[in-house]
XYZ file of C-alpha atoms in Angstrom:
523
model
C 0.938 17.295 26.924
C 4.102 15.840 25.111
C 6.909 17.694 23.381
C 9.626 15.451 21.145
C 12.918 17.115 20.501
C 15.126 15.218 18.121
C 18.871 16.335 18.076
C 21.610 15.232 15.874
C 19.725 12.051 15.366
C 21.557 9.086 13.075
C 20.843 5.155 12.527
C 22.326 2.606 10.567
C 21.040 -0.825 10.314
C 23.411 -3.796 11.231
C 23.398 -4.927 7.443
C 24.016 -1.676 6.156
C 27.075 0.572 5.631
C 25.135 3.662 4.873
C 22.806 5.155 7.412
C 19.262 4.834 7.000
C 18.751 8.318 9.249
C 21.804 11.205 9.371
C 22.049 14.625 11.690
C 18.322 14.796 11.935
C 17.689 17.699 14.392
C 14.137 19.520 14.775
C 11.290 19.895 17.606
C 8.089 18.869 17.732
C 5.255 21.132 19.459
C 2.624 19.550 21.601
C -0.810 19.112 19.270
C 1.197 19.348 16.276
C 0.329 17.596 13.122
C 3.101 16.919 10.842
C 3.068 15.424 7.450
C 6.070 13.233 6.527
C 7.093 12.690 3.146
C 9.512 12.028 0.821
C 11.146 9.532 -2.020
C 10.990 5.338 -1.385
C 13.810 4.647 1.217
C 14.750 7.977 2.629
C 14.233 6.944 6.104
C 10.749 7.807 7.587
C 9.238 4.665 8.763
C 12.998 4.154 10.679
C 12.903 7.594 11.620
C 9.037 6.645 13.661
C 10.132 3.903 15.346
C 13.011 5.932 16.459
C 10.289 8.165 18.209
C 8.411 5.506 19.773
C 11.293 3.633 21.260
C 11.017 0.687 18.607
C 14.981 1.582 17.544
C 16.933 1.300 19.819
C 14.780 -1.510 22.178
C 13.427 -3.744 19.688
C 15.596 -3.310 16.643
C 19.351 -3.898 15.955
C 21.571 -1.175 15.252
C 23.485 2.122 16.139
C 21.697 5.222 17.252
C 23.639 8.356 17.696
C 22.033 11.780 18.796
C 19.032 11.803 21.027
C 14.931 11.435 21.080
C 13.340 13.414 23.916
C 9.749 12.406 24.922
C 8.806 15.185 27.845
C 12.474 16.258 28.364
C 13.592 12.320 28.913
C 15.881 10.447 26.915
C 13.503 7.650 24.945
C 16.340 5.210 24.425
C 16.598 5.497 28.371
C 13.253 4.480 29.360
C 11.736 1.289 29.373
C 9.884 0.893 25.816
C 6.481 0.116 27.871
C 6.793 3.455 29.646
C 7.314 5.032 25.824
C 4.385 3.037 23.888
C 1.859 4.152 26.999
C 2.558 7.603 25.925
C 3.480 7.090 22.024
C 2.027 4.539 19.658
C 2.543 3.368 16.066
C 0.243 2.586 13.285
C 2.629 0.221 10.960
C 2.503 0.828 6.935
C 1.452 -3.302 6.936
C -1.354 -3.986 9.659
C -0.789 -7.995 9.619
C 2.274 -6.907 11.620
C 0.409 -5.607 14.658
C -2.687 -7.389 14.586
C -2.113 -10.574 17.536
C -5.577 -11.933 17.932
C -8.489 -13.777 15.919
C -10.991 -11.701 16.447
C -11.695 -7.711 16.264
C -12.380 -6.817 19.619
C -9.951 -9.345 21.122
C -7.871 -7.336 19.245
C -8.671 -3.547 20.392
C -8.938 -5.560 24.053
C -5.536 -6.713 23.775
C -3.787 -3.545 24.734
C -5.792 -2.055 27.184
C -6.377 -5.566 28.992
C -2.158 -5.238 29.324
C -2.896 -1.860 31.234
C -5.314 -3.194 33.119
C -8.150 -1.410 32.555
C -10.873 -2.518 33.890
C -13.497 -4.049 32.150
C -16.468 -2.248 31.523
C -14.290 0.572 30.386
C -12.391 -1.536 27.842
C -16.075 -2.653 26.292
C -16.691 1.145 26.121
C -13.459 2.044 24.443
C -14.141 -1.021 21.889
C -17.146 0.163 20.666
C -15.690 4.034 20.207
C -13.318 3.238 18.933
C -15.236 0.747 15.939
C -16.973 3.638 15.047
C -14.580 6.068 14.958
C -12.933 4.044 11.681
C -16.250 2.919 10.432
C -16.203 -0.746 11.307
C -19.256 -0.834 14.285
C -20.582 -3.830 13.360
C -17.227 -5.978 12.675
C -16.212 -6.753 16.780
C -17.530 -10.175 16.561
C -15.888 -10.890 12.804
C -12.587 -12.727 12.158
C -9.006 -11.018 11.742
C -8.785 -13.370 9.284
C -11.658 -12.869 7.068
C -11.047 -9.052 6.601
C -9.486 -6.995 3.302
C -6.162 -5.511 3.392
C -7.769 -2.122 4.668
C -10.424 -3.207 6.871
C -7.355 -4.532 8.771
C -5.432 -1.237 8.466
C -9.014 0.277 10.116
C -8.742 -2.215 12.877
C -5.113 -1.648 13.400
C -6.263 2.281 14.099
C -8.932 1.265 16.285
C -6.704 -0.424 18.526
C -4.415 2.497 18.735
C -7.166 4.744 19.567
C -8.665 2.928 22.049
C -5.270 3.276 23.808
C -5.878 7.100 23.727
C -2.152 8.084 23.039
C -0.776 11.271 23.569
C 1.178 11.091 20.495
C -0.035 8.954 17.110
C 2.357 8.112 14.673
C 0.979 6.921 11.248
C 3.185 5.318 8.759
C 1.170 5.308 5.454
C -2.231 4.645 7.313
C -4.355 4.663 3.888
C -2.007 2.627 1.761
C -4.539 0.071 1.618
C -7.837 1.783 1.717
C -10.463 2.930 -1.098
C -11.106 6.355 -0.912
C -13.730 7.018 1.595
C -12.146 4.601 3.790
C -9.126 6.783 3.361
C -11.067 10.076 3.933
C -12.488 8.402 7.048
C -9.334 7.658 8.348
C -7.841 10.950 8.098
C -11.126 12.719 9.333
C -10.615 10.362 12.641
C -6.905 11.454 12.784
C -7.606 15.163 12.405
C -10.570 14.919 15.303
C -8.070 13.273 17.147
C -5.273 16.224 16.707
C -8.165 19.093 17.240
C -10.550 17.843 19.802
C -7.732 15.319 21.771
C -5.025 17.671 21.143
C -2.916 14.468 20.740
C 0.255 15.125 18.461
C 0.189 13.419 14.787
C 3.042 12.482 12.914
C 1.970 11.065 9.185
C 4.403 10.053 6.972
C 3.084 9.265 3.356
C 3.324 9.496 -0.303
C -0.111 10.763 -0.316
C 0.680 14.592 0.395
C -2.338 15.644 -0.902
C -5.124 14.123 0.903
C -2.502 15.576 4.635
C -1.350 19.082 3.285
C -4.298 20.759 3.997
C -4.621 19.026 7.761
C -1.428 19.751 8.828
C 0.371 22.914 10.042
C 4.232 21.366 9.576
C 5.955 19.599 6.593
C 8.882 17.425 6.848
C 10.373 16.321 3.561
C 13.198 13.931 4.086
C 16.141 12.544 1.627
C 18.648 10.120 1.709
C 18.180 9.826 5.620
C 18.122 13.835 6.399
C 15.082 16.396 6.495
C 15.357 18.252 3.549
C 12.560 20.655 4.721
C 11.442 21.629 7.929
C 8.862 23.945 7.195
C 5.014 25.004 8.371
C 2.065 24.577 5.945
C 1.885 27.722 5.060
C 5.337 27.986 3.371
C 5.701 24.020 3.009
C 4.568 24.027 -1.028
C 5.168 27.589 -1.814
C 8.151 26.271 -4.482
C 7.400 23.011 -5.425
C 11.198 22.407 -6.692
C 12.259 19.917 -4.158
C 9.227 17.825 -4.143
C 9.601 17.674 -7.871
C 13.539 17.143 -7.552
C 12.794 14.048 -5.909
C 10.040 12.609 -7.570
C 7.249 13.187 -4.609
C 3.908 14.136 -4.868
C 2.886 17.532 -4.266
C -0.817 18.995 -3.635
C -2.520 20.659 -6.128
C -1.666 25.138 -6.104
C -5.361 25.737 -6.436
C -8.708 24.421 -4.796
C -10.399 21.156 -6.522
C -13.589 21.487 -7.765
C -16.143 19.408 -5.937
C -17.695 17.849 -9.034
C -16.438 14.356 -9.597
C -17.164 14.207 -13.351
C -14.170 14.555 -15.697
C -14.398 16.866 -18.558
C -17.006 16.102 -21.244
C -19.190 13.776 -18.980
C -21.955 14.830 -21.325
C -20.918 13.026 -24.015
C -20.302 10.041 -21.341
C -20.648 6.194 -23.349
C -22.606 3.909 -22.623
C -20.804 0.738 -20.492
C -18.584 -1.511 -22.747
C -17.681 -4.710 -22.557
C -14.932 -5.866 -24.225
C -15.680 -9.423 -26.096
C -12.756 -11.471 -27.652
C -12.798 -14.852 -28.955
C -11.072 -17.593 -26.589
C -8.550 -18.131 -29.714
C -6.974 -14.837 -29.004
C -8.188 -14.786 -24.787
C -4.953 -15.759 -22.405
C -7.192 -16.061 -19.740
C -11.119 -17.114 -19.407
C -12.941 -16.839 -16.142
C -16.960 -18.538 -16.092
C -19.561 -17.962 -14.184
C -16.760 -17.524 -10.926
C -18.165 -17.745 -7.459
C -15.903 -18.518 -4.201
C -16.696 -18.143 -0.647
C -14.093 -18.364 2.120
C -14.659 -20.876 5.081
C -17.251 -20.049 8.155
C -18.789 -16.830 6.236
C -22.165 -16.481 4.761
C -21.743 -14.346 1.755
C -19.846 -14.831 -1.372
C -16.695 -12.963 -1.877
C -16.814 -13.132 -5.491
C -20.124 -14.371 -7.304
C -20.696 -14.656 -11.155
C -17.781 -13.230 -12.626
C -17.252 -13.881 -16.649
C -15.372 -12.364 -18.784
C -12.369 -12.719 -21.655
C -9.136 -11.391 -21.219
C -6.690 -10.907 -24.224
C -2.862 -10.998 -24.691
C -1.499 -7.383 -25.092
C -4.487 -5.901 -22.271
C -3.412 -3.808 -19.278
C -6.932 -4.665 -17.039
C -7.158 -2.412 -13.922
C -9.570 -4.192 -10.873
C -10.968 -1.617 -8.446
C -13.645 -0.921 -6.305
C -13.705 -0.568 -1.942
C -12.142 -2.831 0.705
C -13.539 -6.032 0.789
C -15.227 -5.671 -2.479
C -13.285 -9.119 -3.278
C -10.434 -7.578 -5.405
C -7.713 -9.670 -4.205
C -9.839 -12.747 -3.905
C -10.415 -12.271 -7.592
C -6.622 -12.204 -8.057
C -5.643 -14.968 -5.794
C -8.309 -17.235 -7.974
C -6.955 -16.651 -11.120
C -3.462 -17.046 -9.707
C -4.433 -20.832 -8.425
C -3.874 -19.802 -4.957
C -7.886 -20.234 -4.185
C -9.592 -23.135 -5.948
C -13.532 -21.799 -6.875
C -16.530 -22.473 -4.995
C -17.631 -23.060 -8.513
C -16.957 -22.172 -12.000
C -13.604 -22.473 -14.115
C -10.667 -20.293 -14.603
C -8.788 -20.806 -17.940
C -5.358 -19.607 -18.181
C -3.745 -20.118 -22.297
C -6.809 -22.856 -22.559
C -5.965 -24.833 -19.526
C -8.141 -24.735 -16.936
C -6.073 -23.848 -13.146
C -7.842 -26.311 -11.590
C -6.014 -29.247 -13.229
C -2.252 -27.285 -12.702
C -0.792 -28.030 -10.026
C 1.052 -24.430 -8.895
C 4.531 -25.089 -10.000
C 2.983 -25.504 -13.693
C 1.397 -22.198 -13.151
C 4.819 -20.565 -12.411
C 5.886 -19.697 -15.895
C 2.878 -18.813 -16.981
C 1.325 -16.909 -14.003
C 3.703 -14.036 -11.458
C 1.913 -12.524 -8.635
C 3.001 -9.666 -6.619
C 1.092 -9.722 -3.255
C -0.007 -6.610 -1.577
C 2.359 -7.576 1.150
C 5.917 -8.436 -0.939
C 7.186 -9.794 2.630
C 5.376 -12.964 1.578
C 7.662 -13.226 -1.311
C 10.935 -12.414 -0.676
C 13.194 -14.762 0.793
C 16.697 -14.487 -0.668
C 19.815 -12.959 1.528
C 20.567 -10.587 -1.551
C 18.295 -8.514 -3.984
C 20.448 -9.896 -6.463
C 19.598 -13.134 -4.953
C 15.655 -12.538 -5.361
C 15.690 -11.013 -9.009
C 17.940 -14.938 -9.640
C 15.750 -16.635 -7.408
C 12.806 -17.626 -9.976
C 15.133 -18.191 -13.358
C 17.559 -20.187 -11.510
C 15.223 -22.628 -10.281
C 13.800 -22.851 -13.858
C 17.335 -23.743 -14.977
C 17.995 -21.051 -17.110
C 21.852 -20.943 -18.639
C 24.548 -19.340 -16.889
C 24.943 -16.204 -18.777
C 21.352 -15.705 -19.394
C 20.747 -15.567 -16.238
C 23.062 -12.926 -15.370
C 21.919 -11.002 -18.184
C 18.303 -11.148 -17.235
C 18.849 -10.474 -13.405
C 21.225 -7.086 -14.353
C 18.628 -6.085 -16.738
C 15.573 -6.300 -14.183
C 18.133 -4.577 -11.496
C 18.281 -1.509 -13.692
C 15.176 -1.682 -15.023
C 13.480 -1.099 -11.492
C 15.960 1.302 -10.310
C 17.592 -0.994 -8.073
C 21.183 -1.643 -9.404
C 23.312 0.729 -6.126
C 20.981 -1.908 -3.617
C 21.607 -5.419 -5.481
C 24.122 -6.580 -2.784
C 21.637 -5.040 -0.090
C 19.450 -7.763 1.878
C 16.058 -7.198 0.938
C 14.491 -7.219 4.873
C 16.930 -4.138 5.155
C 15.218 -1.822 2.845
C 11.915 0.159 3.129
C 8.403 -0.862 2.357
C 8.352 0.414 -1.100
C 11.572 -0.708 -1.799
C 10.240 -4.416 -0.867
C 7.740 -3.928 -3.005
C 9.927 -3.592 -6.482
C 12.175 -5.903 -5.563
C 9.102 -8.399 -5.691
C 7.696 -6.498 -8.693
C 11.333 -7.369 -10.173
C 11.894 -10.948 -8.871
C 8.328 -11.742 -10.402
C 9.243 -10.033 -13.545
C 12.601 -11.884 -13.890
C 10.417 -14.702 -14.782
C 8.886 -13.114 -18.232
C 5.096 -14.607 -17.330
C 2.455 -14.423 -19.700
C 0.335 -12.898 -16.962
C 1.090 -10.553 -14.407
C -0.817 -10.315 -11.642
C -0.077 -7.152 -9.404
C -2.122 -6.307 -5.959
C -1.676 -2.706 -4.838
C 1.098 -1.355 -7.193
C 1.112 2.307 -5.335
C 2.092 0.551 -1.681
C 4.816 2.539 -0.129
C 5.991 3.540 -3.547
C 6.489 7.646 -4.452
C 5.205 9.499 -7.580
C 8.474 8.631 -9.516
C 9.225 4.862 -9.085
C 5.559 4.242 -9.362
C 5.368 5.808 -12.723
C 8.711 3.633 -13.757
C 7.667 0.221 -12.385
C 4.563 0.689 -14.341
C 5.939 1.860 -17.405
C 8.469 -1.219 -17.455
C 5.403 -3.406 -16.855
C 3.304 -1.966 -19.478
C 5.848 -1.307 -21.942
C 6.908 -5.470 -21.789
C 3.173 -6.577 -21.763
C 2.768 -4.576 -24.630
C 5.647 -5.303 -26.540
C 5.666 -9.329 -25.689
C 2.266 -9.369 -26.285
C 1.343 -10.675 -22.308
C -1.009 -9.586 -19.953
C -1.519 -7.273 -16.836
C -4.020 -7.131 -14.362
C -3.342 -4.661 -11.174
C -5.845 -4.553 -8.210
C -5.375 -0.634 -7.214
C -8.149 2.153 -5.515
C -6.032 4.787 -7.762
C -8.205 6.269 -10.367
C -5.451 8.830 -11.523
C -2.980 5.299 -12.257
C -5.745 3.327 -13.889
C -6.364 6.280 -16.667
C -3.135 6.279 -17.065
C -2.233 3.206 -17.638
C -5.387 0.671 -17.992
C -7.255 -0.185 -21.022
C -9.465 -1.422 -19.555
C -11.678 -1.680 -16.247
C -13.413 -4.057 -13.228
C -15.503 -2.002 -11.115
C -16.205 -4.208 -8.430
C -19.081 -4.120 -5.752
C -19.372 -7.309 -3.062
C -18.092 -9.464 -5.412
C -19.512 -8.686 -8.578
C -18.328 -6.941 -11.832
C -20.391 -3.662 -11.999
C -18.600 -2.004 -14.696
C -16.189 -3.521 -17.641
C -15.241 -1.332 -20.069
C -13.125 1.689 -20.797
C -11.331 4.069 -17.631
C -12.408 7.536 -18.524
C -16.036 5.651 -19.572
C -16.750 4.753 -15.817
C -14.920 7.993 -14.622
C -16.955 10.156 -16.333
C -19.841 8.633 -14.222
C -20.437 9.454 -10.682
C -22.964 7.099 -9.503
C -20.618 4.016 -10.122
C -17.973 6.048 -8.549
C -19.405 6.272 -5.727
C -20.781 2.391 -5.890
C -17.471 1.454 -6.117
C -16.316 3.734 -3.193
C -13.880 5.638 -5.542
C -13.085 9.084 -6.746
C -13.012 10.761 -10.011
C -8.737 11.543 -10.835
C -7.732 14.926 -10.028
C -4.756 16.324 -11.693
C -1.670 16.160 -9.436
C 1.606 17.954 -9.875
C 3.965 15.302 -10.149
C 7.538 15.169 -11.540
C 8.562 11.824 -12.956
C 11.820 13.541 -14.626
């Protein structure tokens, strides 16, 4: 089996003066599972594709120190000889996935091997079921949510049958059982397989209790290097830098929260259209060559001032909801009505100051050479004055923790880093609704918590609206006044957070979980 040693390992990124990784030396045992964590940008997707031959073959840069894969140099092999024996789940599955359809896709691999074909069919169909999607080979890449992608990203890996796996946030964009799923394939893998896991994620406590080694890295170095067993014994660092730490003592298995006896009825909120920035009717939309709706007789009211959480499992039509009342889908039928103006008759560049969307992926937004540049991007093409402009962009630069990276290019930085620099290029633009898909992508305990309390605190105060599609539970009570539960593209619930909490049957309709405490440091 394979053994990584990693000595004195460093990379910086051709746009960069500071290195992304710095003097990273440690070992890795064959059939270990290591967690990987640690604040927004300290280096842990870079330091993966360091260990899978991505940097230096396929990636720009300078690498000092050395990756050993089996006692030979990685850098010095041929990255096909590497990715037979190592592969890579990416944090954002649209950037493996090649082909149209599922199995083509799981195929695609082991057809470049040249496996032959009746055992390629087999390893399809294992590998569907071992992420839960046995009766999606046939469907369309294109056609799938956010996480039933991520699930057939995974399936293609483990029809490969790798000796090591390397995960970089693999349940980013899954609901909660799809998340358990995942991680109940990943441990069977580790156990049965004996292949090696590496798992870097914000999400330490769904991993701490499947893995037997904790890396916490900072600023490009591993700040801890420690087994399980002594990982979270002082929870200091992890609270030093903002990252989420499992709870001390055993959950309880009931998924009620505390006085679900005196649980109220559901609640829906009514408001007159005077006072409602956005009206949806009787909403129905269906995407091309499919037979079932992907959102079907949705109406409700909306006021200014709400923070409105949307959640429920993948595919549950979440983001379809928010791309319709964002103008980017037109309805099968029915009417959405944004400030008393129906979308249909706005054309999207009227929609622009009225309407800000952060997709799940924030690739699809950013296009500036700067951060600076992005945060600009939006108020200088609505003409804003010089030095209003200036003052708007260095506000929303410090607001979102992002004034040391302004001069940074934005394709540079990490995943979650992406992401608030197109929560902050969107928010430059002051909309009266703010549409947000996945908020807790790539982002640790403490810039989450500031990105939404800059969001709330300005829909609040300006009187504007929020909507954020999330599967968090714990960020929804925190934040939401309100609540979508969602179920094949219907509402199921609308009403109050702790209201549908407090109830485990739609819980589990919605494929969610009741929130569990978490110790988390925001300071």
């Amino acid at each position: 089996m394979v053994s990584i040693e990693i000595e004195n390992l460093g990379f910086t990124y051709p746009s960069r003066e500071t290195p992304t990784l710095r003097g990273i030396t440690t070992r890795v045992p064959s059939g270990a599972f290591v967690l990987l964590t640690g604040p927004t940008g300290c280096g842990k997707s870079t330091l993966l594709r360091t260990l899978n031959g991505l940097i230096p073959h396929a990636s720009a840069g300078t690498l000092t120190g050395t990756v050993r894969l089996n006692d030979k140099d990685i850098a010095a092999q041929p990255l096909a000889t590497t990715c037979q024996q190592v592969a890579l789940l990416f944090q954002n599955p649209d950037d493996q996935l090649f082909c149209t359809r599922v199995e083509d896709e799981i195929a695609f691999g082991l057809e470049n091997l040249g496996f032959p074909p009746k055992e390629i069919k087999e390893r399809i169909a294992v590998a569907l079921k071992q992420v839960g999607l046995s009766d999606f080979a046939l469907r369309e890449i294109s056609s799938l949510s956010g996480g039933q992608k991520q699930r057939v990203a995974l399936a293609a890996v483990c029809a490969m049958q790798p000796q090591v796996l390397l995960l970089d946030e693999p349940t980013s964009h899954l609901d909660p059982y799809g998340a358990r799923d995942i991680l109940t394939t990943v441990t069977q893998l580790n156990r049965e397989l004996g292949i090696t896991v590496i798992l870097a994620t914000h999400q330490t406590k769904e991993v701490a209790s499947l893995c037997d080694h904790v890396w916490l890295m900072n600023e490009g170095r591993l700040y801890l290097d420690l087994p399980e067993a002594e990982a979270f014994q002082d929870l200091t660092p992890y609270q030093h830098l903002g990252v989420q730490v499992p709870k001390t003592e055993a959950p309880s298995r009931d998924t009620s929260l505390p006085n679900s006896s005196s649980m109220s009825p559901k609640r829906t909120y009514r408001t007159t259209s005077e006072i409602s920035l956005l009206s949806i009717r009787e909403l129905q939309f269906s995407y091309p060559n499919t037979d079932e709706d992907a959102v079907r007789s949705i109406s409700c009211e909306v006021p200014r001032g709400e923070v409105l959480a949307i959640m429920g499992a993948n595919g549950s039509g979440k983001t379809t909801l928010i791309h319709l009342i964002a103008g980017l889908l037109r309805p099968t039928t029915g009417e959405v009505i944004i400030a008393g103006k129906s979308s249909s008759r706005m054309k999207l560049h009227q929609l622009a100051g009225k309407v800000g969307i952060v997709f799940q992926d924030p690739d699809l937004l950013l296009q500036a050479e700067t951060v600076r540049g992005e945060v600009a991007f939006g108020p200088k093409n609505l003409k804003f004055a010089a030095q209003t402009l200036e003052d708007r962009v260095d506000r929303t630069l410090e607001r979102f923790d992002l004034w040391d990276i302004g001069l940074e290019a934005p394709y540079s930085l990490s995943r979650g880093q992406r992401q608030r620099v197109a929560v902050a290029a969107t928010f430059s633009l002051h909309p009266d609704l703010f549409l947000l898909d996945e908020p807790t992508t790539g982002q640790d305990a403490q810039h989450l918590h500031q990105l939404m309390d800059e969001l709330c605190d300005e829909i609040r105060r300006e009187n504007k609206t929020l909507i954020f599609a999330t599967h968090d539970t714990e960020l929804t009570l925190k934040y939401a006044d309100r609540v979508f539960l969602l179920r094949d593209g219907e509402i199921i619930f609308d009403g109050a957070p702790d209201s549908a909490f407090a109830n485990p049957e739609l819980l589990q309709q919605a494929s969610l979980l009741a929130p569990i405490p978490t110790a988390v440091s925001v300071s």
